[in-house]
XYZ file of C-alpha atoms in Angstrom:
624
model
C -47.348 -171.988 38.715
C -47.314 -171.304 42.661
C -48.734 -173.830 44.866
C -51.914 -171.884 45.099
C -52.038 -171.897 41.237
C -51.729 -175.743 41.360
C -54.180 -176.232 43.816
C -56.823 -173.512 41.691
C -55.790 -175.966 38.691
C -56.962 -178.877 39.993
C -59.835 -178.009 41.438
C -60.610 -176.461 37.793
C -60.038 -179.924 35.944
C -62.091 -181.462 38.464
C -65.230 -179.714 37.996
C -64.520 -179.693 34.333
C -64.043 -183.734 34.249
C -67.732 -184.289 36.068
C -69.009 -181.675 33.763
C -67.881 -183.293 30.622
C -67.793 -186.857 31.387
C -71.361 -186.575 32.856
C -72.492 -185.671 30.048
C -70.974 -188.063 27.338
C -70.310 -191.128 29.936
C -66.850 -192.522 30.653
C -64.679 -193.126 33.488
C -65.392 -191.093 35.466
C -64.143 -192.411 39.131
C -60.564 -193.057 38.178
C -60.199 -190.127 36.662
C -61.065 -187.787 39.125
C -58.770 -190.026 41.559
C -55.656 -188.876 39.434
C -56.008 -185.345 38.818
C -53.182 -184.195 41.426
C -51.052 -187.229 40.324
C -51.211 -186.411 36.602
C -50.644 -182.262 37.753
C -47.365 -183.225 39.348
C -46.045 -186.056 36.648
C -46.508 -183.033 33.762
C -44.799 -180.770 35.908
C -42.302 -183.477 37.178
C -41.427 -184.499 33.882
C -40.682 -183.669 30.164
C -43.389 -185.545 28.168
C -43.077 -186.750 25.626
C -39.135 -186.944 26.008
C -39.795 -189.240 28.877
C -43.017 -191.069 28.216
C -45.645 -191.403 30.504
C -47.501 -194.936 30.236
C -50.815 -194.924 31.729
C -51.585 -198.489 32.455
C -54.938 -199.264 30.357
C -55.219 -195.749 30.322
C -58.606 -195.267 31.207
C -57.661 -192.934 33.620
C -55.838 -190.580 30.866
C -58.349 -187.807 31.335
C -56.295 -185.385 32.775
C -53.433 -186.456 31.018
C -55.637 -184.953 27.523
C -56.317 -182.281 29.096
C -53.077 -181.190 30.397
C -51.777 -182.028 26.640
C -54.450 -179.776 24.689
C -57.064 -181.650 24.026
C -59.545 -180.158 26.477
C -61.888 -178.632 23.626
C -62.576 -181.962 22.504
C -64.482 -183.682 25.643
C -67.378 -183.288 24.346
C -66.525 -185.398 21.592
C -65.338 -187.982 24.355
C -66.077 -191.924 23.037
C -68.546 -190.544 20.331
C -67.586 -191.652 16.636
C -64.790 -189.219 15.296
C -64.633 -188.060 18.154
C -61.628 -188.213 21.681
C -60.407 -191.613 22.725
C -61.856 -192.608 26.515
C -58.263 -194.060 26.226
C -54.613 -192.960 25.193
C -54.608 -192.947 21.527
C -50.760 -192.433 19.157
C -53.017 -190.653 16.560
C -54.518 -187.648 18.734
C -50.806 -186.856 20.397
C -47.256 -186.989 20.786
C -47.913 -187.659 24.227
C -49.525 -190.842 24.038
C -47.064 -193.632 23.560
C -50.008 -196.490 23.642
C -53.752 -197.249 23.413
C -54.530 -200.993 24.078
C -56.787 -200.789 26.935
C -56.202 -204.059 28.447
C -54.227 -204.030 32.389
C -50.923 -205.037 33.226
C -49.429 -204.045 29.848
C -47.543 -200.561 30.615
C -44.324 -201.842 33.145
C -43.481 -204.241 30.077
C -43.703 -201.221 27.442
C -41.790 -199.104 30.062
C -39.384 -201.561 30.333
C -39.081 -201.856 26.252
C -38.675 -198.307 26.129
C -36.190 -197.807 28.564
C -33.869 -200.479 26.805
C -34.315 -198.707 23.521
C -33.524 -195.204 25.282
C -30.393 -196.930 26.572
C -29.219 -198.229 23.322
C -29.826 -194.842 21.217
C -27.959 -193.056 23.863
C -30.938 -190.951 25.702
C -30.626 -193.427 28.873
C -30.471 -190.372 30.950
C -34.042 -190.154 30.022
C -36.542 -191.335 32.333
C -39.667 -193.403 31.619
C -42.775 -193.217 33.564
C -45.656 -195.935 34.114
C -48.483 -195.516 36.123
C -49.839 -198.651 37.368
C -53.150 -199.140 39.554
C -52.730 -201.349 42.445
C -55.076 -203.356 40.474
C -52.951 -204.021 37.297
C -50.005 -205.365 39.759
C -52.112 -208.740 40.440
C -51.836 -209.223 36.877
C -49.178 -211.755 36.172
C -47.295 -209.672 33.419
C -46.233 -206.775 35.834
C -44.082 -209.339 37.760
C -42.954 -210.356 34.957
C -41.707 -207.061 33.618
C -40.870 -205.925 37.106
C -38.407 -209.180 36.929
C -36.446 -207.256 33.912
C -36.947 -204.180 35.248
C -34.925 -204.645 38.696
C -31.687 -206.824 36.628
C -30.575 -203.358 35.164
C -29.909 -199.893 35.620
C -32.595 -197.787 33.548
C -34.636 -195.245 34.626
C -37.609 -196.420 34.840
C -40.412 -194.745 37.352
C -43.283 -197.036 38.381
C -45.444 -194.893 40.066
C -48.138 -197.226 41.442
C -51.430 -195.852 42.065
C -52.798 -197.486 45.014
C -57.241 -196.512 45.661
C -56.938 -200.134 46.784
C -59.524 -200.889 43.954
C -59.559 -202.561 39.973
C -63.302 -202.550 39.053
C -64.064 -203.274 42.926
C -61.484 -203.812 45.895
C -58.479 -205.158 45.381
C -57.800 -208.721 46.217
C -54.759 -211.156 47.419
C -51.563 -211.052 49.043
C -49.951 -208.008 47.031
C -53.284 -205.894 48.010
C -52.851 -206.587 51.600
C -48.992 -205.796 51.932
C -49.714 -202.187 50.036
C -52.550 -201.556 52.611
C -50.358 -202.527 55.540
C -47.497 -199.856 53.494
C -50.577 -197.211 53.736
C -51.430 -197.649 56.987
C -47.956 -196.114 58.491
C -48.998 -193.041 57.035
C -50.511 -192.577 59.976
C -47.390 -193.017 62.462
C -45.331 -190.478 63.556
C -42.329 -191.799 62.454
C -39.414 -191.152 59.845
C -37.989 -194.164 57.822
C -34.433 -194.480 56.973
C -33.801 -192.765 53.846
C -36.200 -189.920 54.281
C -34.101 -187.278 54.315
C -32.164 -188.277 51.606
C -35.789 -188.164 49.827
C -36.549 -184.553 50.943
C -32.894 -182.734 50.747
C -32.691 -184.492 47.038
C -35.971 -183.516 45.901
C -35.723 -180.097 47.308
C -32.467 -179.592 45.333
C -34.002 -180.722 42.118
C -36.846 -178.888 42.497
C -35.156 -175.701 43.105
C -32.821 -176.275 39.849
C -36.020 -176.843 37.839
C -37.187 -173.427 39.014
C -39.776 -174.584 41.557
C -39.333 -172.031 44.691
C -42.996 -171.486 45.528
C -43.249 -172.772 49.540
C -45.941 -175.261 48.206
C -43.752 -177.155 46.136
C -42.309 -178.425 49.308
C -45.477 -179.321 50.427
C -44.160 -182.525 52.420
C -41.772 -180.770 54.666
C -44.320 -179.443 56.020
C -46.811 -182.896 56.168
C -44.047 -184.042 58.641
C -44.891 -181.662 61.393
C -48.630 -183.073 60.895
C -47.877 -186.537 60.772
C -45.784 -188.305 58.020
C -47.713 -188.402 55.007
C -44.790 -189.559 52.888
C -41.842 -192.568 53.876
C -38.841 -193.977 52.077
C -38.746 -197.514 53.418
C -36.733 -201.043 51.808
C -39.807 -203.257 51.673
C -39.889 -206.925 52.117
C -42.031 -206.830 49.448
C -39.640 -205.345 46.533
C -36.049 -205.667 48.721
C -35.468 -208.897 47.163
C -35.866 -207.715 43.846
C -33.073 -204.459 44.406
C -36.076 -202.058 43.552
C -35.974 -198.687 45.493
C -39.002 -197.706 46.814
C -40.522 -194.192 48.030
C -43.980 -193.914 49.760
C -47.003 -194.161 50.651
C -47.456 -190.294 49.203
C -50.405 -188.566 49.651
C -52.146 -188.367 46.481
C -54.144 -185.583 46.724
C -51.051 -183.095 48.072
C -49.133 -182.200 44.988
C -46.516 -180.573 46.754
C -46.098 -183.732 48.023
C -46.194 -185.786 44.828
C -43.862 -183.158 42.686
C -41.156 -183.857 45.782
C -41.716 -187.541 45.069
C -41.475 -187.361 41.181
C -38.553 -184.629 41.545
C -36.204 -187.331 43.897
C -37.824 -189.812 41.592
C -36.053 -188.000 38.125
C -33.144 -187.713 39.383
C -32.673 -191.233 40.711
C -30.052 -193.293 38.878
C -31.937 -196.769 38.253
C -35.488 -197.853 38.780
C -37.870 -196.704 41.705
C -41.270 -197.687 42.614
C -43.394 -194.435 43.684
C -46.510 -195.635 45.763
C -49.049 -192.917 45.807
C -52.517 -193.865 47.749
C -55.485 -191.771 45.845
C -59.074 -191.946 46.585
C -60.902 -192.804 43.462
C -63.907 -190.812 42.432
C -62.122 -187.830 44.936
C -63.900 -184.618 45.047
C -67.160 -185.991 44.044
C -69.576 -187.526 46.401
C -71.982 -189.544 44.331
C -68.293 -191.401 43.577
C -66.762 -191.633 46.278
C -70.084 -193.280 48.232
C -70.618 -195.939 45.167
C -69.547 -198.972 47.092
C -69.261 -200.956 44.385
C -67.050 -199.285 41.708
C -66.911 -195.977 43.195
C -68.374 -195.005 39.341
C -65.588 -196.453 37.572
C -67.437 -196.294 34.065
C -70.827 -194.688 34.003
C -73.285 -193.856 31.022
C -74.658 -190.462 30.911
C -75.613 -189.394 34.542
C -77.075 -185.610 36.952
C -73.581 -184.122 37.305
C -74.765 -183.184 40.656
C -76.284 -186.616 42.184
C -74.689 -188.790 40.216
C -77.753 -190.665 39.237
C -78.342 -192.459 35.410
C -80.135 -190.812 33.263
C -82.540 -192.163 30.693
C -83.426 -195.933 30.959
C -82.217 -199.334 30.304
C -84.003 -202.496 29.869
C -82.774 -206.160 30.955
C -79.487 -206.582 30.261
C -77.627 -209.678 28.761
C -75.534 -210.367 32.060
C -78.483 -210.249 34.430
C -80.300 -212.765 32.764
C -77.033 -215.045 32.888
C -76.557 -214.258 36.854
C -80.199 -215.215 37.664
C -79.247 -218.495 35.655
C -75.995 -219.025 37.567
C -77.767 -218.441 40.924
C -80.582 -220.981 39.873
C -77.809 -223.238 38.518
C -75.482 -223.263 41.687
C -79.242 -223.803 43.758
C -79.577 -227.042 41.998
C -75.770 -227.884 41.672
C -73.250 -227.806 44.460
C -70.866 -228.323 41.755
C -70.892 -225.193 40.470
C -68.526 -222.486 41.022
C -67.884 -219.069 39.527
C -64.474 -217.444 38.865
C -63.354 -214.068 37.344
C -60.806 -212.180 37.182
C -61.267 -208.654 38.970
C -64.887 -208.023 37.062
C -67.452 -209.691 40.076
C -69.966 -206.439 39.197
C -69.740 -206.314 35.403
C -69.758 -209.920 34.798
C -72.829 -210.507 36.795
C -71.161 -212.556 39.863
C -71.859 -210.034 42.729
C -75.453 -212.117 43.553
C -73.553 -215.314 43.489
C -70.650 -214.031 45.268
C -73.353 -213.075 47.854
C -75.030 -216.294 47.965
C -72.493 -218.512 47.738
C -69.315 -216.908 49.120
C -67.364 -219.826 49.170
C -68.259 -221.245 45.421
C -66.621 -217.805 44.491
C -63.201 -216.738 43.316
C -61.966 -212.846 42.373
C -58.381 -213.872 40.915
C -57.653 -210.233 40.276
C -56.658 -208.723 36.877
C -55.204 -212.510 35.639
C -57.045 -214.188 33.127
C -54.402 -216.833 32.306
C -54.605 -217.840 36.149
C -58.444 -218.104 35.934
C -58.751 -220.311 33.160
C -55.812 -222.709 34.627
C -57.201 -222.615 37.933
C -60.841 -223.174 36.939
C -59.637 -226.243 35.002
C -57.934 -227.634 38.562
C -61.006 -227.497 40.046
C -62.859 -229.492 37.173
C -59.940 -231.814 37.456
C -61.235 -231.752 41.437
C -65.221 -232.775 40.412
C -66.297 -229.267 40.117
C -67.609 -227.808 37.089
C -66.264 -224.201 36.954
C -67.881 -221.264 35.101
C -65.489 -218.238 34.197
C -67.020 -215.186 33.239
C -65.127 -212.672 31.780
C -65.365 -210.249 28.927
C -64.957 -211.261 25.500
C -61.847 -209.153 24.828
C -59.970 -210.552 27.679
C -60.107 -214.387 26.673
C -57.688 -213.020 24.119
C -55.130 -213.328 26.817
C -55.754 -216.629 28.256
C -55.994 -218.258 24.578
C -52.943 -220.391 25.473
C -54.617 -221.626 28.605
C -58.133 -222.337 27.205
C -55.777 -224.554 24.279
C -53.513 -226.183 26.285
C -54.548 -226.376 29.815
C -58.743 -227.182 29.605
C -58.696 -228.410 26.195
C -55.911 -230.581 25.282
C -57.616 -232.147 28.555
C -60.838 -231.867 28.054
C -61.865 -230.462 31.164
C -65.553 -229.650 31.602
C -64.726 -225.739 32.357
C -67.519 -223.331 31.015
C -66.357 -219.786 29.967
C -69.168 -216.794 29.913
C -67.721 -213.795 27.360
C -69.644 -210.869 28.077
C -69.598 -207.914 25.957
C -69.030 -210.249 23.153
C -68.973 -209.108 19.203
C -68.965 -204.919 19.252
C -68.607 -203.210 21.967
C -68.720 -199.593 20.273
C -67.465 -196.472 22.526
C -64.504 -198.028 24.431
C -62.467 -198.129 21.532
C -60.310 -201.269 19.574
C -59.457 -203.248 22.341
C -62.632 -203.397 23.934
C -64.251 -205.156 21.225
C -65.112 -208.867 21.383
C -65.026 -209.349 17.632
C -62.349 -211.907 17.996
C -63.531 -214.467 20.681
C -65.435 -216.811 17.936
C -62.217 -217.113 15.614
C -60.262 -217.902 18.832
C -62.270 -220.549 20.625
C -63.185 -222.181 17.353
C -59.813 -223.914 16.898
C -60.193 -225.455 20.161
C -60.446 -229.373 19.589
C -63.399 -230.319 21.218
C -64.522 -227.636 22.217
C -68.755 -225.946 22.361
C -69.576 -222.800 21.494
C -72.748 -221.350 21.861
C -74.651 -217.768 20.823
C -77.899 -217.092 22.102
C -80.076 -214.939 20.168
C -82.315 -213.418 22.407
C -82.955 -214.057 26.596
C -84.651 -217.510 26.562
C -82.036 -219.088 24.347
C -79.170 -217.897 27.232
C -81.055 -219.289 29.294
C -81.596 -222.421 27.453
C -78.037 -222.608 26.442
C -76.587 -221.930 29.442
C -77.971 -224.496 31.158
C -76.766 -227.363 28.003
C -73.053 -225.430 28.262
C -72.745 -226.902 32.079
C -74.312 -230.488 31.360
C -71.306 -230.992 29.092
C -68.701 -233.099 31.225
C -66.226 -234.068 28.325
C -64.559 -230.251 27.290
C -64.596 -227.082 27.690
C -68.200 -224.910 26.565
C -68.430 -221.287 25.317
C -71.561 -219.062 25.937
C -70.993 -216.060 24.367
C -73.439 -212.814 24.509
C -73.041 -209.373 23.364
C -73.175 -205.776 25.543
C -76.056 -204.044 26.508
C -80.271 -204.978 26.236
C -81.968 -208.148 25.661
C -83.897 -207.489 22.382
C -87.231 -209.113 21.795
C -87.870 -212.899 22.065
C -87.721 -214.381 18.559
C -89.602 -217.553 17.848
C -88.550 -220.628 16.075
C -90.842 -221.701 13.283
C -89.984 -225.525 14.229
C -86.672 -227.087 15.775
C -84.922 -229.658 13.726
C -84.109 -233.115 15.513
C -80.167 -231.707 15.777
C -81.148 -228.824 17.835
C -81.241 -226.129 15.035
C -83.801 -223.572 14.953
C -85.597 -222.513 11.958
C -86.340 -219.051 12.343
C -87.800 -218.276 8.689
C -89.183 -220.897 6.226
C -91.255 -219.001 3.356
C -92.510 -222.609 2.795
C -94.270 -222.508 5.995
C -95.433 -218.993 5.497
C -97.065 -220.117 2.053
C -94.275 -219.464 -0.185
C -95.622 -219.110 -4.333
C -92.715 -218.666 -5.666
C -91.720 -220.839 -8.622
C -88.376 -223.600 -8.385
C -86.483 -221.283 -10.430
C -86.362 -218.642 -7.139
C -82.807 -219.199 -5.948
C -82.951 -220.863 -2.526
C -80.793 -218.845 0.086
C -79.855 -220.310 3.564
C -79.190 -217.076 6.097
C -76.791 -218.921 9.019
C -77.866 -216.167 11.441
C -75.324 -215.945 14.839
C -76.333 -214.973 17.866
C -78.054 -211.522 18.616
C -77.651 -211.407 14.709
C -80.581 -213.294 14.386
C -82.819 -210.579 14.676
C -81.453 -208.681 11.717
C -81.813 -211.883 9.974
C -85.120 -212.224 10.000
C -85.868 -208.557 9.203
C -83.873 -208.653 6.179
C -85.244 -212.330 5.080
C -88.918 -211.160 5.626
C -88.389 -207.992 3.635
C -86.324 -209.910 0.758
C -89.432 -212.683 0.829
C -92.422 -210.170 0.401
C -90.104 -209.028 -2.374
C -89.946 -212.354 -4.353
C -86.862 -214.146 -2.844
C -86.663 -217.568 -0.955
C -84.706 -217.100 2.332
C -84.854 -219.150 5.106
C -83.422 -218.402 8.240
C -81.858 -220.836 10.981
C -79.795 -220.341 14.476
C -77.650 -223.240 15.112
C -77.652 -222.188 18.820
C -74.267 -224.296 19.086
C -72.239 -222.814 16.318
C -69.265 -224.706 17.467
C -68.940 -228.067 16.607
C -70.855 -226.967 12.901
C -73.858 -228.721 13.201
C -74.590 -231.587 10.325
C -78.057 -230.274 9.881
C -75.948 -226.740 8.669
C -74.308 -228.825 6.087
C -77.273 -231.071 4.845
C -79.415 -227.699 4.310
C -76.377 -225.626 2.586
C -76.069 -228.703 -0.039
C -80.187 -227.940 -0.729
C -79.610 -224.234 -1.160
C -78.445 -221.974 -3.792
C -76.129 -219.928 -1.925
C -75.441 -219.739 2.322
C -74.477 -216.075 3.617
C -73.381 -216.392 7.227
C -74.733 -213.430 9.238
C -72.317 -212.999 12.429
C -70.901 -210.033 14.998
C -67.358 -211.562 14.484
C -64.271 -211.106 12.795
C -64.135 -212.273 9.079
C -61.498 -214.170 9.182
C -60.966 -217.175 11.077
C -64.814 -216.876 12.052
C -68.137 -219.201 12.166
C -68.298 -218.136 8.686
C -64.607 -219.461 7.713
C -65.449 -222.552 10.397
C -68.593 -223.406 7.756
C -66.551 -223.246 4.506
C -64.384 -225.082 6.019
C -67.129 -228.133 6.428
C -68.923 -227.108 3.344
C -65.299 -227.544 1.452
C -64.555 -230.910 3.537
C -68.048 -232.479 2.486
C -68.013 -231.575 -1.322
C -70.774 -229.328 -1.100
C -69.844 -226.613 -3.426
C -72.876 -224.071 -2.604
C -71.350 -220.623 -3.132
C -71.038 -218.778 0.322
C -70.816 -215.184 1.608
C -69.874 -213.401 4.787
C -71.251 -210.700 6.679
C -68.834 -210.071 9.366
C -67.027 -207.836 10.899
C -63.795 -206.349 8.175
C -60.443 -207.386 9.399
C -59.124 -204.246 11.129
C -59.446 -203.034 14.275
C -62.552 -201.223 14.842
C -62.643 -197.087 15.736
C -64.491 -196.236 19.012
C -68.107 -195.469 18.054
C -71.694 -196.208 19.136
C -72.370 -200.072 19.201
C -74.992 -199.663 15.965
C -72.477 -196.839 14.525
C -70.156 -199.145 14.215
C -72.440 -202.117 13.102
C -73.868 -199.582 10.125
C -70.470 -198.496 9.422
C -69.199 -202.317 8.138
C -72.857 -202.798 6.506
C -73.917 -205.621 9.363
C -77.295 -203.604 10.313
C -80.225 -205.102 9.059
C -80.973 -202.847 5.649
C -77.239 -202.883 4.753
C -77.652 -206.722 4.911
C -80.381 -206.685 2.798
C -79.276 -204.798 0.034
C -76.005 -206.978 0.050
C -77.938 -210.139 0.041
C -80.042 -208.669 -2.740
C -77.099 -207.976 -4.911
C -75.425 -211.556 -4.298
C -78.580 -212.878 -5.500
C -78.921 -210.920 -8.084
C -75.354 -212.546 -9.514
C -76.143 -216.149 -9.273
């Protein structure tokens, strides 16, 4: 294509991107920061002969659609339907699909190594890493390996100067003062070296047009791309070419050209504007639109309406908390807006702490300050404690630190695929010694709960709630002296069934608790006997669980985690250890890794919504 032909193209994916992703929800903001980047990369280089890595890959849009899967977007996160994130089963092109950050310079580097020992080290491989993934503690790691050797490896850093919101520390700062000599008139040693090389390589990969060379001509305006030796990666022997401009794909295909033909690795710095070429984005001050719902493709603005969601009843908590507390402090790593700290962060600037993208660091550093006198509270999402498991174990627990860890979007998430999905946080945490977990049911028992998780001063405490609306408040029928609440007793509601009726004992977890009760009250107007508690804590298993479990006729624990390993296993596990031989069954989530669906597609799909759990329950009492 001619530069004019490059230029039509992006503009093209552009408006297709905010059509599309509009109307199915996504990310939305990165995506239309890369579409120039991702243009020059495909023409740059030879995918999938030399991978390109995108680093959680939510910003793989135009990646897809460069790679034929444009037809499908309006399938985008809907149940059979296109990954919002790389995905090895829908191309050749896409090498990975875990959506967590930080992750692609250590699969570049694994790649590269393998490339070198098959013979193909001629080959390059390509990562594309937000500014925001480089505070996360594994790129310096991989960069470490990276720099000792020879491969080609590309790291083409894409620097909006944003994760989720603005990028924080040290690393953040010394890329903005990189960008900001954009703006002087000056060449840096090495430049021409850049420009003669990439012309050359351009030229013998058939690229004539007069854009391709794009940043020949940005030097007559002002440099808008640099080859410097940074004190920053000097040290490490890493060659590095920028700031580019990256919204001038002349510009960028000079980079990437120089870039292919380099022998060893290079760091590419490319400052984008995220959410470029769409206003209601770009103006978003605080996430510039990274992930939206279904919005007007023209303003911008949500469409349809939500109710009270689970994290703003936990930040009016943690504001009314830190009010009575000067104890408290909040941490998180890169999420203030999702997680619900952006009030408190507000209110209490100095009670608050944006690590960046490093949820090891949080959890370590949160249990310094308990080790201080303060009583931390890390909020995060569910699917990223996975990473600081190690820390949570050894560094809060085996010390019982009084740190208190907040997993939103815990249990299924739904449309943001496997990775996103907290079904794994309850099997995790449970194996800490000493360590509280709770899961509210409905708005009042966060509430509740919340406020017991941060009176603990002996260990670590869990609160754990799932993603989206706060159903309806549901009742307890009494509370036992242990702190369990009874939720359904059919002796209470005038049960006349005779002592042969099999007594069942429905352990009911968390948001669960309202399926629970549906299916109990349907299965008692039938005939059955089913009571229904919420331990509230489900971690420590409460006595009171055991004591009713030996009364019953069978126990089926009702929870949004995985099978194995979860408050379900954590139960038998007591049951076994007391002699209390009750039969037990699980409804929980399988042992795989879920598909990206609708939260209650997903739920239906594994037989956890409320009727499915009926007629299950039905059936197991059918065979005692």
């Amino acid at each position: 294509m001619s530069g004019e032909e490059l230029d039509r193209l992006a503009r093209e994916i552009r408006e297709f991107l905010i059509q599309k992703v509009s109307a199915t929800g996504g990310h939305i903001g990165p995506n239309l920061g890369v579409v120039e980047l991702t243009i020059a990369l495909h023409a740059v280089f030879d995918s999938p002969e030399e991978p390109i890595i995108f680093d959680t890959s939510h910003q793989s849009y135009v990646h897809k659609i460069l790679t034929g899967r444009a037809s499908q977007f309006d399938t985008l996160r809907q149940k059979d339907g296109l990954s919002g994130y790389t995905s090895r089963s829908e191309s050749e092109h896409d090498w990975t699909e875990s959506s967590h950050a930080s992750a692609a310079l250590s699969y570049a580097d694994g790649l590269s190594k393998a490339k070198a020992l098959q013979g193909n080290g001629d080959k390059n491989v390509v990562a594309v890493v937000g500014d925001g993934a480089l505070t996360g503690g594994m790129c310096w790691e991989a960069l470490n390996n990276i720099a000792e050797g020879d491969r080609n490896v590309v790291i083409v850093v894409n620097d909006n100067g944003r994760s989720y919101s603005p990028t924080i520390g040290g690393f953040a700062r010394n890329l903005d003062e990189l960008k900001s000599q954009i703006a002087q008139i000056r060449i840096q040693p090495g430049y021409d070296e850049v420009m003669e090389q990439g012309k050359r390589t351009l030229k013998s990969m058939g690229w004539v047009g007069e854009r391709a060379f794009g940043a020949l001509q940005a030097v007559k305006e002002g440099i808008k791309h640099q080859v410097v030796t940074t004190q920053m990666f000097q040290d490490l022997g890493l060659k590095y070419v920028g700031p580019i401009e990256g919204h001038d794909i002349g510009a960028l295909m000079t980079a990437f050209a120089y870039a292919k033909q380099y022998d060893g690795p290079l760091i590419v710095h490319v400052a984008t504007e995220k959410g470029h070429g769409f206003a209601p984005a770009v103006n978003n001050e605080a996430d510039q639109m990274h992930s939206t719902g279904v919005i007007d493709p023209v303003t911008g603005e949500a469409l349809g309406e939500a109710g009270p969601g689970w994290t703003s009843v936990f930040s009016e908590e943690l504001l009314r908390a830190a009010h009575e507390r000067e104890d408290i402090v909040a941490l998180t790593a890169a999420m203030a807006g999702p997680t619900g700290l952006t009030p408190f962060a507000e209110k209490f600037p100095s009670r608050f702490f944006d690590v960046g993208i490093a949820e090891q660091h949080a959890v370590t550093s949160a249990s310094g300050m308990a080790l201080g006198g303060l009583h931390p509270v890390v909020a995060i999402y569910s699917t990223f404690l996975n990473r600081a498991f190690d820390q949570l174990l050894m560094d809060v627990g085996l010390i019982n630190q009084p740190v208190t860890l907040v997993l939103d979007r815990a249990g299924v998430t739904g449309s943001d695929g496997a990775s996103h999905n907290g079904v794994w946080d309850m099997a995790i945490t449970s194996i800490v010694p000493g360590i509280r977990v709770a899961a509210p049911r409905d708005a009042d028992r966060l509430r509740e709960e919340f406020h017991e998780a941060i009176a603990v001063d002996d260990g670590p405490t869990v609160v754990r709630f799932p993603k989206g609306d706060v159903g309806p408040a549901i009742e307890a029928v009494r509370r036992t002296p242990g702190g369990c609440d009874i939720l359904v007793d059919p002796r209470e509601a005038g049960d006349k069934t005779t002592d042969e009726v099999p007594e069942v004992l429905i352990v009911a977890v968390g948001e669960f608790a309202e399926n629970a009760v549906a299916a109990a009250e349907q299965l008692n107007s039938e005939g059955h006997r089913i009571t229904v508690v919420d331990p509230r804590w489900i971690v420590p298993v409460s006595p009171e669980i055991v004591e009713m479990a030996a009364n019953a006729d069978m126990v089926v624990v009702y929870e949004d985690g995985i099978v194995r390993g979860g408050i379900g296993s954590a139960i038998g596990e007591v049951l076994s250890a007391a002699e209390v031989d009750t039969p037990l069954r699980h409804l929980a989530f399988p042992d795989v890794f879920p598909k990206h669906a609708s939260r209650s597609q997903l739920i239906a799909s594994v037989g956890l919504d409320a009727e499915s759990a009926r007629t299950s329950m039905a059936e197991w009492i059918e065979n005692l």
